[in-house]
Structures are given as structure tokens and as C-alpha cells.
Coordinates of C-alpha atoms and ligand atoms in Angstrom, one line a residue:
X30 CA -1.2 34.4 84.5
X31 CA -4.6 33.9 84.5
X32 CA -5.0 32.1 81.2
X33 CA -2.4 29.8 82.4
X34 CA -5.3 28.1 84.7
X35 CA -8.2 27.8 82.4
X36 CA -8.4 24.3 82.0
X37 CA -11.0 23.5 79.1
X38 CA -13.4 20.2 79.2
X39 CA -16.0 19.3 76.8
X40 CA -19.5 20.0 78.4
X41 CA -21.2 16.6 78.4
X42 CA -24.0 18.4 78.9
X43 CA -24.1 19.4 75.0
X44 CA -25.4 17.5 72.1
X45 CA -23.2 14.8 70.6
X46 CA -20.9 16.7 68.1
X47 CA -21.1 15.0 64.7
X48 CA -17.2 14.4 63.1
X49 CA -16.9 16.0 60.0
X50 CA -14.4 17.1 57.0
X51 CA -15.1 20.6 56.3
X52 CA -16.0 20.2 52.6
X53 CA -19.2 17.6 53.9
X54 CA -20.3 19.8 56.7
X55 CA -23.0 21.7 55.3
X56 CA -25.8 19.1 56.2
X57 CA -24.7 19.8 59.6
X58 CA -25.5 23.4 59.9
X59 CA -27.5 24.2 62.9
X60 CA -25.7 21.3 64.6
X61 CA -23.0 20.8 66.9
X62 CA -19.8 19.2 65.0
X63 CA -16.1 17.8 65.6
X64 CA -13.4 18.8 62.5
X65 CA -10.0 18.5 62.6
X66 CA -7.1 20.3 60.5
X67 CA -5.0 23.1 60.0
X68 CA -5.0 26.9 61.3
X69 CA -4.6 28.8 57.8
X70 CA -5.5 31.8 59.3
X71 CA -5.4 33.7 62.2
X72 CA -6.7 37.0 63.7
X73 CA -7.4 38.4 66.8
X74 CA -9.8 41.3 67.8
X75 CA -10.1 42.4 71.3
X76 CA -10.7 38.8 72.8
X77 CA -12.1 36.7 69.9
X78 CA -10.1 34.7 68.0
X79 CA -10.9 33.8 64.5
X80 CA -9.3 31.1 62.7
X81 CA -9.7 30.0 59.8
X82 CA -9.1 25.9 59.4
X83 CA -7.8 24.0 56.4
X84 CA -8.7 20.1 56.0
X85 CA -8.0 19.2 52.6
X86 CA -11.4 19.4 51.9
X87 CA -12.1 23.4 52.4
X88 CA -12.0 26.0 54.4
X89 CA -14.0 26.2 57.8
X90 CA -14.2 30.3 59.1
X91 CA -14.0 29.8 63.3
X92 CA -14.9 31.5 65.7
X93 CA -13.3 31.5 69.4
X94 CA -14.6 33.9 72.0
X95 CA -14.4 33.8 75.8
X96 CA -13.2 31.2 78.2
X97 CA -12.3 29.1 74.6
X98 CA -10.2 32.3 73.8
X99 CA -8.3 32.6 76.7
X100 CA -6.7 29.1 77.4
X101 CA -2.7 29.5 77.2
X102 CA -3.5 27.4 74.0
X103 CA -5.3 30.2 72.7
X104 CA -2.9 33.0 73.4
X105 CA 0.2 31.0 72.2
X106 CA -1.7 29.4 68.6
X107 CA 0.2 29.4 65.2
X108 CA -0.5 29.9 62.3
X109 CA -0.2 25.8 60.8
X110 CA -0.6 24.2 64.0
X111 CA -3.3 21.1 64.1
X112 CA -6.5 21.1 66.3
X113 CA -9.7 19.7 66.8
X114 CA -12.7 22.6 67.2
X115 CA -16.0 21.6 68.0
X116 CA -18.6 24.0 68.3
X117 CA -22.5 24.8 66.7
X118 CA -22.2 25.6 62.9
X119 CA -23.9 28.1 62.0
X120 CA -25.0 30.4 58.6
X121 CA -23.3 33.5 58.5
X122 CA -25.2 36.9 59.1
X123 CA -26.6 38.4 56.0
X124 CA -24.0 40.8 54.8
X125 CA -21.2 38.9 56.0
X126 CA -19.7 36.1 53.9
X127 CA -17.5 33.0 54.6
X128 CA -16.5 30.0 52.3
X129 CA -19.7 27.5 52.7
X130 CA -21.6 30.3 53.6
X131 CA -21.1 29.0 57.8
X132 CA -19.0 30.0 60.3
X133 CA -18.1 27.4 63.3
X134 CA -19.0 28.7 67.0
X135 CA -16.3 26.8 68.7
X136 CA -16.9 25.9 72.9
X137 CA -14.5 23.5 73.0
X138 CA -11.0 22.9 71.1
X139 CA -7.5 21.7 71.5
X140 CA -4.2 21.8 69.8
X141 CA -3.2 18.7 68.4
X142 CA 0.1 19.3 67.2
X143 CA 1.4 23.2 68.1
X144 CA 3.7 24.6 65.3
X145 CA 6.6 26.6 66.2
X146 CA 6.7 30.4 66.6
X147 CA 9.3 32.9 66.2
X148 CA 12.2 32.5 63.8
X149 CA 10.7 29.1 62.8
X150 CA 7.8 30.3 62.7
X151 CA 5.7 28.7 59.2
X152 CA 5.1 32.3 57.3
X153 CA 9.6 33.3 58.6
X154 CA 10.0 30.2 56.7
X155 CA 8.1 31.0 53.5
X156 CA 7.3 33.9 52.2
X157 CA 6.2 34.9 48.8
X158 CA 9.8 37.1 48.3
X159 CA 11.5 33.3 48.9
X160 CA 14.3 32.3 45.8
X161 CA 12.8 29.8 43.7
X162 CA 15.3 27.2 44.7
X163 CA 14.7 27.6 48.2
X164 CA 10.8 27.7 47.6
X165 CA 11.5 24.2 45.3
X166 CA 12.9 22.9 48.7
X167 CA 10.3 23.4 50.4
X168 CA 8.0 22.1 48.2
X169 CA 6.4 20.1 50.8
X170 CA 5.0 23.6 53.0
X171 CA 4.6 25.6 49.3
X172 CA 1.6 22.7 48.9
X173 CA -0.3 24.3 51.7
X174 CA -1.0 27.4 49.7
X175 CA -4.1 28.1 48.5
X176 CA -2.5 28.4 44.6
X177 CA -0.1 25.1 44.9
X178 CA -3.4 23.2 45.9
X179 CA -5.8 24.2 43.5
X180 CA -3.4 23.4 41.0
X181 CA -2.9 20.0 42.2
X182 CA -6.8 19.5 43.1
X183 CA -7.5 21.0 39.1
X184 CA -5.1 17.9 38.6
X185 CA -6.7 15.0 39.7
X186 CA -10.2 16.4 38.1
X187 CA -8.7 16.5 34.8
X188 CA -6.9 13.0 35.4
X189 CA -10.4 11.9 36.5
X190 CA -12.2 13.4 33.0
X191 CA -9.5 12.4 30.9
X192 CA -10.3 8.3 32.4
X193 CA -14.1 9.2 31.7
X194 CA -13.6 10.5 27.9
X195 CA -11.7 7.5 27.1
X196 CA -13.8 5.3 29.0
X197 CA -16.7 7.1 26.7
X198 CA -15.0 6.4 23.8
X199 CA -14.4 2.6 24.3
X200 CA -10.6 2.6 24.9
X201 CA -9.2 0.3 28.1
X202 CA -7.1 1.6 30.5
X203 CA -3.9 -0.9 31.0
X204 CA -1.0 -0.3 33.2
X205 CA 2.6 -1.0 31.5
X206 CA 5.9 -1.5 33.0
X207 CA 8.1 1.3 34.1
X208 CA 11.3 -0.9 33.9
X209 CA 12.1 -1.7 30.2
X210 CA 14.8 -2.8 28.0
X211 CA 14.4 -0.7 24.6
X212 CA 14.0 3.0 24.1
X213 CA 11.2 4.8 22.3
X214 CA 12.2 8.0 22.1
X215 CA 16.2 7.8 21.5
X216 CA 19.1 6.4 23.4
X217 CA 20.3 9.6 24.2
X218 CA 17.6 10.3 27.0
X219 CA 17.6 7.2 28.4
X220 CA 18.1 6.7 32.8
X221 CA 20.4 3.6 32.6
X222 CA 20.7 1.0 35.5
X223 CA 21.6 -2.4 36.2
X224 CA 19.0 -4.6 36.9
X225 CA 20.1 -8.3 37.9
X226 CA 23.3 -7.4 36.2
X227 CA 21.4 -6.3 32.8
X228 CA 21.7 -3.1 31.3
X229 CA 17.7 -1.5 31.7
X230 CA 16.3 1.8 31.5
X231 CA 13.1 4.0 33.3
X232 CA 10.8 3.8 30.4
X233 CA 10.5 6.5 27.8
X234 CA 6.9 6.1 26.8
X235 CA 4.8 3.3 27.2
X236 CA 4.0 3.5 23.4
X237 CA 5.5 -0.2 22.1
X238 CA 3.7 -1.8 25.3
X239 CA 0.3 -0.2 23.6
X240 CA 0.8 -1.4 20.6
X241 CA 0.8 -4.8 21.5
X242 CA -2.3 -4.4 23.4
X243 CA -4.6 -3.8 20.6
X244 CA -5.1 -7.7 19.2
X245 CA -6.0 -8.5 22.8
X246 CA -7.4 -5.8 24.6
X247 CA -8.6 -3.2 21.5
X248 CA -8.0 0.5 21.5
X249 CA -6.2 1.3 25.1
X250 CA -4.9 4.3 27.0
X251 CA -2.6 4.7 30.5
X252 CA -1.5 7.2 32.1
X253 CA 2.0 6.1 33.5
X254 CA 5.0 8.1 34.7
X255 CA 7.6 8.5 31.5
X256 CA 11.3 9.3 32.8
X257 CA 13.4 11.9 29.9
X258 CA 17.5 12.3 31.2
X259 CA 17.3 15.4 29.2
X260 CA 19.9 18.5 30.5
X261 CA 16.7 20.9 29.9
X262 CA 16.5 23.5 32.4
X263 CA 13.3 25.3 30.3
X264 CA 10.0 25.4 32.1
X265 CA 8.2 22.5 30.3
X266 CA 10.6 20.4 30.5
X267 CA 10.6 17.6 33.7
X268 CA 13.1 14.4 34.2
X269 CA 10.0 12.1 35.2
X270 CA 6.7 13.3 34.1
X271 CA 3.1 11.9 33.6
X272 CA 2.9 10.4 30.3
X273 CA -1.2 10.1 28.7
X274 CA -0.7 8.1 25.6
X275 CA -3.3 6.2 23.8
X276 CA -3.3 3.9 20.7
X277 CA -5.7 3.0 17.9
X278 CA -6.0 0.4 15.6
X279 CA -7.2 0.6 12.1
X280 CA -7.7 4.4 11.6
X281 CA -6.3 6.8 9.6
X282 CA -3.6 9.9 9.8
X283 CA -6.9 11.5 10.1
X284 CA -9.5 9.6 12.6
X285 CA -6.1 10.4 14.6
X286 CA -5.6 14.0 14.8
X287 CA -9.8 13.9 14.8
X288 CA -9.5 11.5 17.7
X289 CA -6.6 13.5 19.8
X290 CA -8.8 16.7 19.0
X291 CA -12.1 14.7 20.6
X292 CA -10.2 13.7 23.8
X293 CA -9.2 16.7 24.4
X294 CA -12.3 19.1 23.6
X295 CA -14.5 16.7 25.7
X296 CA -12.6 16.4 28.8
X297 CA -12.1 20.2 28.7
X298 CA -15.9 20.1 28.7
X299 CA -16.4 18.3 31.4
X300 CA -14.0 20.4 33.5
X301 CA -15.7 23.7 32.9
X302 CA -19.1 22.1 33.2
X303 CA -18.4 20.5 36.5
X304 CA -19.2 22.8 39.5
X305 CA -15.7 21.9 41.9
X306 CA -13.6 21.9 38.6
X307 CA -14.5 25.2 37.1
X308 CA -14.5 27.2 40.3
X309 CA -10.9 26.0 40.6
X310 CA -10.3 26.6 36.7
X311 CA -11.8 30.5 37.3
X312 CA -9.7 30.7 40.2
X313 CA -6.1 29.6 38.4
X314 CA -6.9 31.1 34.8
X315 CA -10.3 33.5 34.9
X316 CA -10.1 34.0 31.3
X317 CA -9.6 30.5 30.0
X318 CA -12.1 30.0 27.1
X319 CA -12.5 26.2 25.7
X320 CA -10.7 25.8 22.5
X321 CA -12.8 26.1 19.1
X322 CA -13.2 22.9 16.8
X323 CA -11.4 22.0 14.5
X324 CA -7.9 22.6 15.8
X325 CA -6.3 23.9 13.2
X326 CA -4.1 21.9 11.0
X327 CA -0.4 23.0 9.2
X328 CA 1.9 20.9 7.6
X329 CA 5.3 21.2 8.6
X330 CA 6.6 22.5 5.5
X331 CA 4.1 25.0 5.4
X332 CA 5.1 26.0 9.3
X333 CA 9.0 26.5 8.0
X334 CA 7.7 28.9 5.2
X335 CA 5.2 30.3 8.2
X336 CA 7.9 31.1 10.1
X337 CA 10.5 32.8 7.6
X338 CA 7.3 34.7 6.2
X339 CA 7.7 36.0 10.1
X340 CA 11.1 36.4 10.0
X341 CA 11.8 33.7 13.0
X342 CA 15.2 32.7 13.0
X343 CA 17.3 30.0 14.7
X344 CA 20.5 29.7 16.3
X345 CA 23.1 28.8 13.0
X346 CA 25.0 25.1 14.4
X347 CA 27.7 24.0 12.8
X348 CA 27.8 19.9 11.6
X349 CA 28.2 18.5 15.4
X350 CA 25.3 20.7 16.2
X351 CA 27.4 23.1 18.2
X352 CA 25.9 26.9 17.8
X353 CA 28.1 29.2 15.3
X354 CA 28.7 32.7 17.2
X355 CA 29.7 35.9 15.4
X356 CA 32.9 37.8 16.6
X357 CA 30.8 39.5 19.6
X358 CA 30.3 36.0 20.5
X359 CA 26.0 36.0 19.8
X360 CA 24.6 33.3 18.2
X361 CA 24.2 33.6 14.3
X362 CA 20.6 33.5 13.6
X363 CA 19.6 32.3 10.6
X364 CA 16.0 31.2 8.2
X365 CA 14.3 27.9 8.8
X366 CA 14.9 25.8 5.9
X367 CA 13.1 22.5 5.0
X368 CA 15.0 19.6 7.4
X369 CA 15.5 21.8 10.4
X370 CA 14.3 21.0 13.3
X371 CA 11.7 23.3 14.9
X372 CA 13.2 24.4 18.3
X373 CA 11.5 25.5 21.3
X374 CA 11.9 29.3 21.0
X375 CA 10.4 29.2 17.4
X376 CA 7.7 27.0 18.4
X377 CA 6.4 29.1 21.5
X378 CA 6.7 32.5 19.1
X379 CA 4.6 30.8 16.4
X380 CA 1.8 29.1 18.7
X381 CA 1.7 32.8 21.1
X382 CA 1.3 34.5 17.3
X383 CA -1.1 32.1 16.4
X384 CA -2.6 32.3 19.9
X385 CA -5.1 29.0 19.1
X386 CA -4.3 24.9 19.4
X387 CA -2.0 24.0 16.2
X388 CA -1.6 20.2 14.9
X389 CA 1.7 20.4 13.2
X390 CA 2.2 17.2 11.0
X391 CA 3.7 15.2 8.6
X392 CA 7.5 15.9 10.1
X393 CA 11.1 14.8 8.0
X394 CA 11.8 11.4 9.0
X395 CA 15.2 12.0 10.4
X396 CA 14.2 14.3 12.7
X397 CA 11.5 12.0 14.2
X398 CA 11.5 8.1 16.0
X399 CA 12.5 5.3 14.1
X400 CA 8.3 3.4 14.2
X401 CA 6.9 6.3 12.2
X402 CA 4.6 5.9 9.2
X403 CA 5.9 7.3 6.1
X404 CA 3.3 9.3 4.0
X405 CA 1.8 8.6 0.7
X406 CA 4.5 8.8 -2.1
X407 CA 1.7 11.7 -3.6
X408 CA 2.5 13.7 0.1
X409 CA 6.9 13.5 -0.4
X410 CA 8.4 16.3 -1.8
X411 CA 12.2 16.8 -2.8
X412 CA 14.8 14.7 -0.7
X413 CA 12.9 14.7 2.0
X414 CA 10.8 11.9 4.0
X415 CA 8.0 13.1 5.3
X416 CA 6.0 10.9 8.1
X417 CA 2.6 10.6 9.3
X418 CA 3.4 12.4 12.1
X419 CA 1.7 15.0 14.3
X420 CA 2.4 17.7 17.4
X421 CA 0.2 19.5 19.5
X422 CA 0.7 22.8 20.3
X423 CA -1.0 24.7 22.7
X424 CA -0.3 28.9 23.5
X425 CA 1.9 29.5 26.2
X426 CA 3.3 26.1 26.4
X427 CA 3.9 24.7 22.6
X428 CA 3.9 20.7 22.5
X429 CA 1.6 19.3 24.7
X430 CA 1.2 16.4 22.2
X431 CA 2.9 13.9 20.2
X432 CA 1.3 11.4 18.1
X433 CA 2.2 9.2 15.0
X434 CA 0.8 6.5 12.9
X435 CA 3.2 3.5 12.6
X436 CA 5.1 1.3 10.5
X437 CA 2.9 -1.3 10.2
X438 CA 4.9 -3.8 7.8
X439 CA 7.6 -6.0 9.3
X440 CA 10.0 -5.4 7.0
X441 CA 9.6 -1.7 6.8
X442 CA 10.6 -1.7 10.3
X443 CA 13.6 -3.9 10.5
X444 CA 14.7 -1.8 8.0
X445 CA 13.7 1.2 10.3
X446 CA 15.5 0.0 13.3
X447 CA 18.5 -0.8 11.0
X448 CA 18.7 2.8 9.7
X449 CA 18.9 4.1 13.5
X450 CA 21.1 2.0 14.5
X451 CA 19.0 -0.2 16.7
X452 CA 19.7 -4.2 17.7
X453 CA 16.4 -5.5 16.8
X454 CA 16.7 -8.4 19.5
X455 CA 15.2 -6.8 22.4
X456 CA 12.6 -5.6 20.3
X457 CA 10.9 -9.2 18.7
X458 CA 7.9 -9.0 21.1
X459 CA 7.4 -5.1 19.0
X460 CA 7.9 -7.1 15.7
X461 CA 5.8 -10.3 16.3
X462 CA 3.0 -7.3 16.0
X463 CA 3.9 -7.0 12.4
X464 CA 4.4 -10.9 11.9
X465 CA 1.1 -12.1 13.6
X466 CA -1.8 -10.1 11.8
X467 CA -0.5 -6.4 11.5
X468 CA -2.8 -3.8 11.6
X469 CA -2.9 -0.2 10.7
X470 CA -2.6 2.1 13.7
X471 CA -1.6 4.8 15.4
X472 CA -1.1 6.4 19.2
X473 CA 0.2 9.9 20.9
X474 CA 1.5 10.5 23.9
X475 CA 0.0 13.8 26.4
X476 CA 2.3 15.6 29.0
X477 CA 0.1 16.0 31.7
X478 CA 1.9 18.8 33.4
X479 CA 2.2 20.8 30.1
X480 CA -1.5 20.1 29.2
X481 CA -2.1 21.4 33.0
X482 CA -0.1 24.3 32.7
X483 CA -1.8 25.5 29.3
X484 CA -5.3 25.3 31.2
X485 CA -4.3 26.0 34.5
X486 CA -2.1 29.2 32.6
X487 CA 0.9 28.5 35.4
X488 CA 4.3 29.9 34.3
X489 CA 5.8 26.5 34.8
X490 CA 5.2 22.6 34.2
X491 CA 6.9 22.5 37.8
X492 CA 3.9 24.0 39.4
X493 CA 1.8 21.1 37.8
X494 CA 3.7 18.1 39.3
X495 CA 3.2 17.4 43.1
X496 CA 7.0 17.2 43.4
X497 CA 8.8 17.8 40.0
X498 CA 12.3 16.1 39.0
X499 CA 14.6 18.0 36.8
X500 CA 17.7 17.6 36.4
X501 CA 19.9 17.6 40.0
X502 CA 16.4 17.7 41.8
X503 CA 15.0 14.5 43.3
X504 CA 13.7 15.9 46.6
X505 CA 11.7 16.9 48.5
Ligands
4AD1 O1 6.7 13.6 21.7 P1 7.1 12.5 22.7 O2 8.5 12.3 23.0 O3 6.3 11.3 22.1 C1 6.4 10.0 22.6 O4 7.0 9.7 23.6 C2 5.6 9.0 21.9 N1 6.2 7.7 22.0 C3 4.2 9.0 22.5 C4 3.2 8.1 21.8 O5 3.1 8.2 20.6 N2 2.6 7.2 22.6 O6 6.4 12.8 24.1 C5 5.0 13.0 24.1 C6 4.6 14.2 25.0 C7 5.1 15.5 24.6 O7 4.3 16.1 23.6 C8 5.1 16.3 25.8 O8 3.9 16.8 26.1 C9 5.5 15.3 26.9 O9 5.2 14.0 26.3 N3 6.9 15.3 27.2 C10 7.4 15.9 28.3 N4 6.8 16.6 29.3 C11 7.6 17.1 30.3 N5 8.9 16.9 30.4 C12 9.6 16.3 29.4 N6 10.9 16.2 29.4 C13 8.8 15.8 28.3 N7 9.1 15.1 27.2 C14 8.0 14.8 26.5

């Protein structure tokens, strides 16, 4: 009843309180400051309240005792509501610790935007026990935990270090188109959709719109959403993800896995060298340890023999690809043999056995993209086509990378887009590149989510998008 009457007012009588975000109010300790945000967590003990309040920018320990503590406000706050605190921030007593070190002695506050209590109460509707579907849902209130944010915060450092390495090695960021009209990667995982009554497509990979880049604009990089209509329900597998892809021009097979190899060691450096970055990195994956140089290198005949030496099998499939079951109705499972694609399963057991970064090169031509480099006639072997071709693969994920020199001769290509099956028409802006002063080169494309959830060490490439697409999910 009584609480019900306590009217609170700012005392004008008080110094001027500074505005502040929480992560920037350190200067201000001793003085009297303003911050708005979130109540992350609440207690109560006897009559002082304690909150502690979220901004984006940290986390502020509160402190509300008194008349502050006994407004109808204060009695009735949840957990998730908004307010503005403004009080005298002061360092913690020795012995006691809070994050920045301060706590904020609050003599005035308000609620700026109350959130419900009871059955709709924030923590009723998520709790850690929550299905994973319903949890994907609510996507939008997971991102206020502690773990969803420093994954997505760990993000934008590494998208920031990836800029500066490439930056530091002379390549220029470009933006391409997201809209296209040719596939890079295989019709078969191509979003179709009419665009003024033309067939187009959400782009693939960027990688042809690089390529014609380098007479102009030299070595360039972007980082660009790519969009696969793949029916993969795995955990590294999205529907739109962020693409990283960079191309080179006149290098080697070599200066590009040495290059790929670079990028990656260096922006890793800069994350665990950077204060903010490597407290978040300790806090996602406390053992993470930067990868040793060189990665190491294994062709991909000797990573079929690697694998029956280990007796990794795959499924048996039969000429359309469907898998052959036995009369119990399990999947045959049978020896890699030179040809065979490498599947998932296989890869993830050989790079979790190997437990380092793997570049797997020089694939069969049939099972790779139609603008691949052939190797050296010395490098063929038997039937088989081998390409300048490389994969990354990192433990606990697998691919992270996929890179490739290119066919740099015109006719080579025609011939290339012949043998696939592919009208060359839409394509003559990718051919002029041959026909007006080729060049030797060569480009990969990164999965941001999957190189995140290697270093972050999440279970999931969904917990390293902000809101991930697969397939049936486009919201939240
Ligand atoms: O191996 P991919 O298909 O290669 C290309 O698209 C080349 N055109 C890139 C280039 O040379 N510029 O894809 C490259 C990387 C993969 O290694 C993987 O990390 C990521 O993109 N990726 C996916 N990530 C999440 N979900 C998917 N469905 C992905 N498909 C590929």
C-alpha cells in the first residue's frame, strides 16, 4: 500500500548525470551517470534490489536500496524490462567483483518499457530445457543470452580482421550482385524466380563477378550473402549463408593454398591478440589454440587410400545415386575408390582423426564445377582428371573452404561449359575474360558461419548466423 505512493523525482539538487552506454562508462567512475537498457538480472535481499543491466555494450551491476527500492515499480520489475538508472558509479569494494570492476548506486530510475510477468513471463518463455525448434522460433529472445551474443559479437570482430588482412595484403573489397542469371556451383541448387518475366536465380557464389574484377580493379575479396536450395538438414549446412571469397591473378596452385593459409593464420592472430576478441574467444572455446603453419597438404588420391587404410566406408549407391540396402534394410557400406566423392561423414571422421587444418587438393574433374584448372599432364593418373582444385578442412566442422585455379584459355572453357551441359550465352561477359588478355588465376570461397563455428567450437553453423535459413525456415 504504501509503495503504491512513493512517487520518485530526480533531485535537481544532484550533479548533472552524464548519459552513458555501459561498455564507455568507466571514465565516469566517481561520477553521477544516466544508462539505459535491459534488466538481465534480478535479485532481491531484504530491501535492496540489485539488477544487473544489459546495453549491448556490457553489463552494468546496480544497485537499488531505499525509497528507489520501494516504488510499485520496484516491487513489480521483470526480468527483460527497459529502464533508465541513474545514480553515482562507483568501484566495487575490494573482495567483491563486478564486470568493469563498478557497481551503479542508483537514486533515481524508471521503467521504460515493463515486460510481462507470470505465464509470459521472459524466462516461462525460454528456458534452457526449450525444443530446438521452438528455441529456433524464438530466435529473436535466444539473442539476449549471454552465449548467442558473444557468438554474434566474436562475429563481427572476425568480419572486421578478415577486411583488415585483406586490406594488408593489397586485395579490394567489391560488392557483387545478389541477383544473377548463371550458376556457379550447379543448377541443381539454384533458388529460381522471375524477374521482369526472366528466369533469375539468388546467386551461388560471387566467384565469376571476381574474376572479371582483376583487369580493373587487381586482386579483390567480398563478403556477400551466397543462397544454396540444398535439402541438407546437417549442422553446417544453411540455405543463405555469408560467402568470403577472394580471387588472384597470376599465381600459382601454390601462392593459392599459401595465400588461403596466410588469410587465415593472420586474421586468427589478430583475434586472439585483440583484448575484446580473445576474452569472447576464451569465453566460447577456452581451449582454442591458433592453428600451426603449414597446413598440411594431401592429395585427394592419397585421402581415398587414407581413408580405406582406416577402414572408412561409404554408403554403396546404385547408378541414379540412390543408396543400395542389405535385406535388414542398412545401407551397404563399402571402400572409397578413386572417383568417389568424399561425403560428409567421411570427411568429418578423417579431419576429427587428423585433428589439425587439412588442404585436400587436386579433385576428379567430374566431381567438381565446370571453370576448374586441369593439372599438369605429369600430375594425371589413369582415367581420371584431376584439377587444380583445393578444400579446407577444419576439425569439428570439415570444409570451411573451397578454392580452385581456373581455366584460363577460352576455348578450354567453351569446351568446359559444353561438357556440363551449359548455354554459354549468359555467360560471354565470363568469356570476354579469356578473349581480352587472360590471365592465370585463381579464387576460394569461405563459409563464414562454418569458419565461426570451428573457432567459436559451437555444435552448429545455425548458432553462427544472426537468423539462419534452412530449408522450411525463413523466420524469425
Ligand atoms: O565449395 P563451394 O561451393 O565453392 C564455391 O562456391 C566457389 N565458387 C567459391 C570460389 O572459388 N569463389 O563453397 C565455398 C564454401 C564452402 O567451403 C563452405 O564453407 C561454404 O562455402 N558453403 C556453405 N556454408 C553453409 N551452408 C551451405 N549450404 C554452404 N555451401 C557452401
Amino acid at each position: 500500500e504504501e509503495s503504491k505512493k512513493i512517487v520518485l523525482e530526480e533531485d535537481p539538487a544532484l550533479p548533472k548525470a552524464t548519459k552513458t552506454k555501459i561498455g564507455s562508462a568507466a571514465p565516469h567512475r566517481g561520477e553521477r551517470v544516466r544508462v539505459c537498457g535491459w534488466v538481465h538480472r534480478l535479485r532481491s535481499q531484504k530491501d535492496i534490489i540489485f539488477i544487473v543491466l544489459r546495453d549491448g555494450t556490457g553489463f552494468l551491476q546496480s544497485v537499488l536500496s531505499g525509497r528507489v527500492a520501494q516504488t510499485y515499480d520496484a516491487l513489480t520489475l521483470t526480468l527483460e524490462s527497459s529502464v533508465e538508472l541513474v545514480g553515482v558509479l562507483k568501484e566495487v569494494p575490494e573482495g567483491k567483483t563486478a564486470p568493469g570492476g563498478h557497481e551503479l548506486v542508483v537514486d533515481y530510475w524508471k521503467v521504460l518499457g515493463p515486460a510481462p510477468g507470470a505465464d509470459d513471463a521472459f524466462t516461462n518463455r525460454l528456458n534452457e530445457k526449450s525444443d530446438p525448434s521452438i528455441l529456433a522460433d524464438l530466435r529473436h529472445l535466444v539473442l539476449r543470452g549471454e552465449t548467442a551474443s558473444s557468438v554474434l559479437r566474436l562475429r563481427a570482430h572476425l568480419l572486421t580482421a578478415f577486411r583488415e588482412t585483406y586490406i594488408s595484403h593489397n586485395l579490394l573489397e567489391v560488392t557483387p550482385p545478389c541477383v544473377v542469371q548463371t550458376q556457379v556451383e550447379g543448377g541443381a541448387t539454384l533458388f529460381k524466380f522471375d524477374y521482369y518475366g526472366q528466369p533469375a536465380f539468388l546467386t551461388q557464389s560471387s566467384q565469376l563477378y571476381l574474376e572479371t574484377c582483376l583487369p580493373s580493379l587487381g586482386d579483390v575479396f567480398c563478403i556477400q550473402e551466397s543462397f544454396r536450395a540444398e535439402n541438407s538438414h546437417t549442422r553446417r549446412h544453411l540455405s543463405e549463408y555469408t560467402h568470403m571469397e577472394a580471387e588472384l591473378a597470376f599465381i600459382t596452385f601454390d601462392d593459392l593454398m599459401t595465400h588461403i593459409e596466410a588469410i587465415i593464420c593472420e586474421t586468427v592472430d589478430k583475434i586472439v591478440s585483440q583484448p575484446g576478441p580473445a576474452a569472447l574467444l576464451k569465453h566460447l572455446n577456452p581451449d582454442f589454440k591458433p592453428p600451426a603453419r603449414p597446413f598440411r597438404r594431401m592429395s585427394y588420391v592419397d585421402a581415398i587410400a587414407w581413408l580405406n587404410e582406416h577402414c572408412i566406408k561409404h554408403e554403396k549407391e546404385d547408378a541414379e545415386g540412390n543408396v543400395v540396402k542389405d535385406e535388414a534394410g542398412n545401407p551397404i557400406m563399402v571402400e572409397h575408390a578413386v572417383g568417389d566423392d568424399i561425403a560428409e561423414a567421411a570427411e568429418r571422421q578423417m579431419t576429427d582423426i587428423i585433428g589439425t587444418p587439412i588442404f585436400l587438393y587436386g579433385f576428379p574433374a567430374e566431381l567438381k564445377a565446370f571453370y576448374m584448372k586441369k593439372m599438369p599432364a605429369d600430375k594425371q593418373e589413369g582415367n581420371h582428371v584431376f584439377t587444380e582444385s583445393c578444400d579446407l578442412l577444419m576439425p569439428g566442422v570439415g570444409e570451411i573452404v573451397g578454392g580452385s585455379m581456373r581455366i584460363a584459355d577460352s576455348e578450354e572453357l567453351l569446351a568446359a561449359y559444353k561438357r556440363e551441359g551449359i548455354d554459354p550465352e549468359p555467360y560471354y561477359w565470363f568469356t570476354d575474360q579469356r578473349k581480352y588478355g587472360t590471365c592465370e588465376h585463381g579464387g576460394y570461397g569461405l563459409g563464414v558461419e562454418r569458419f565461426l563455428a570451428w573457432l567459436a567450437n559451437r555444435y552448429t553453423v545455425r548458432e553462427c548466423s544472426l537468423y539462419p535459413r534452412w530449408p522450411g525456415k525463413a523466420t524469425p
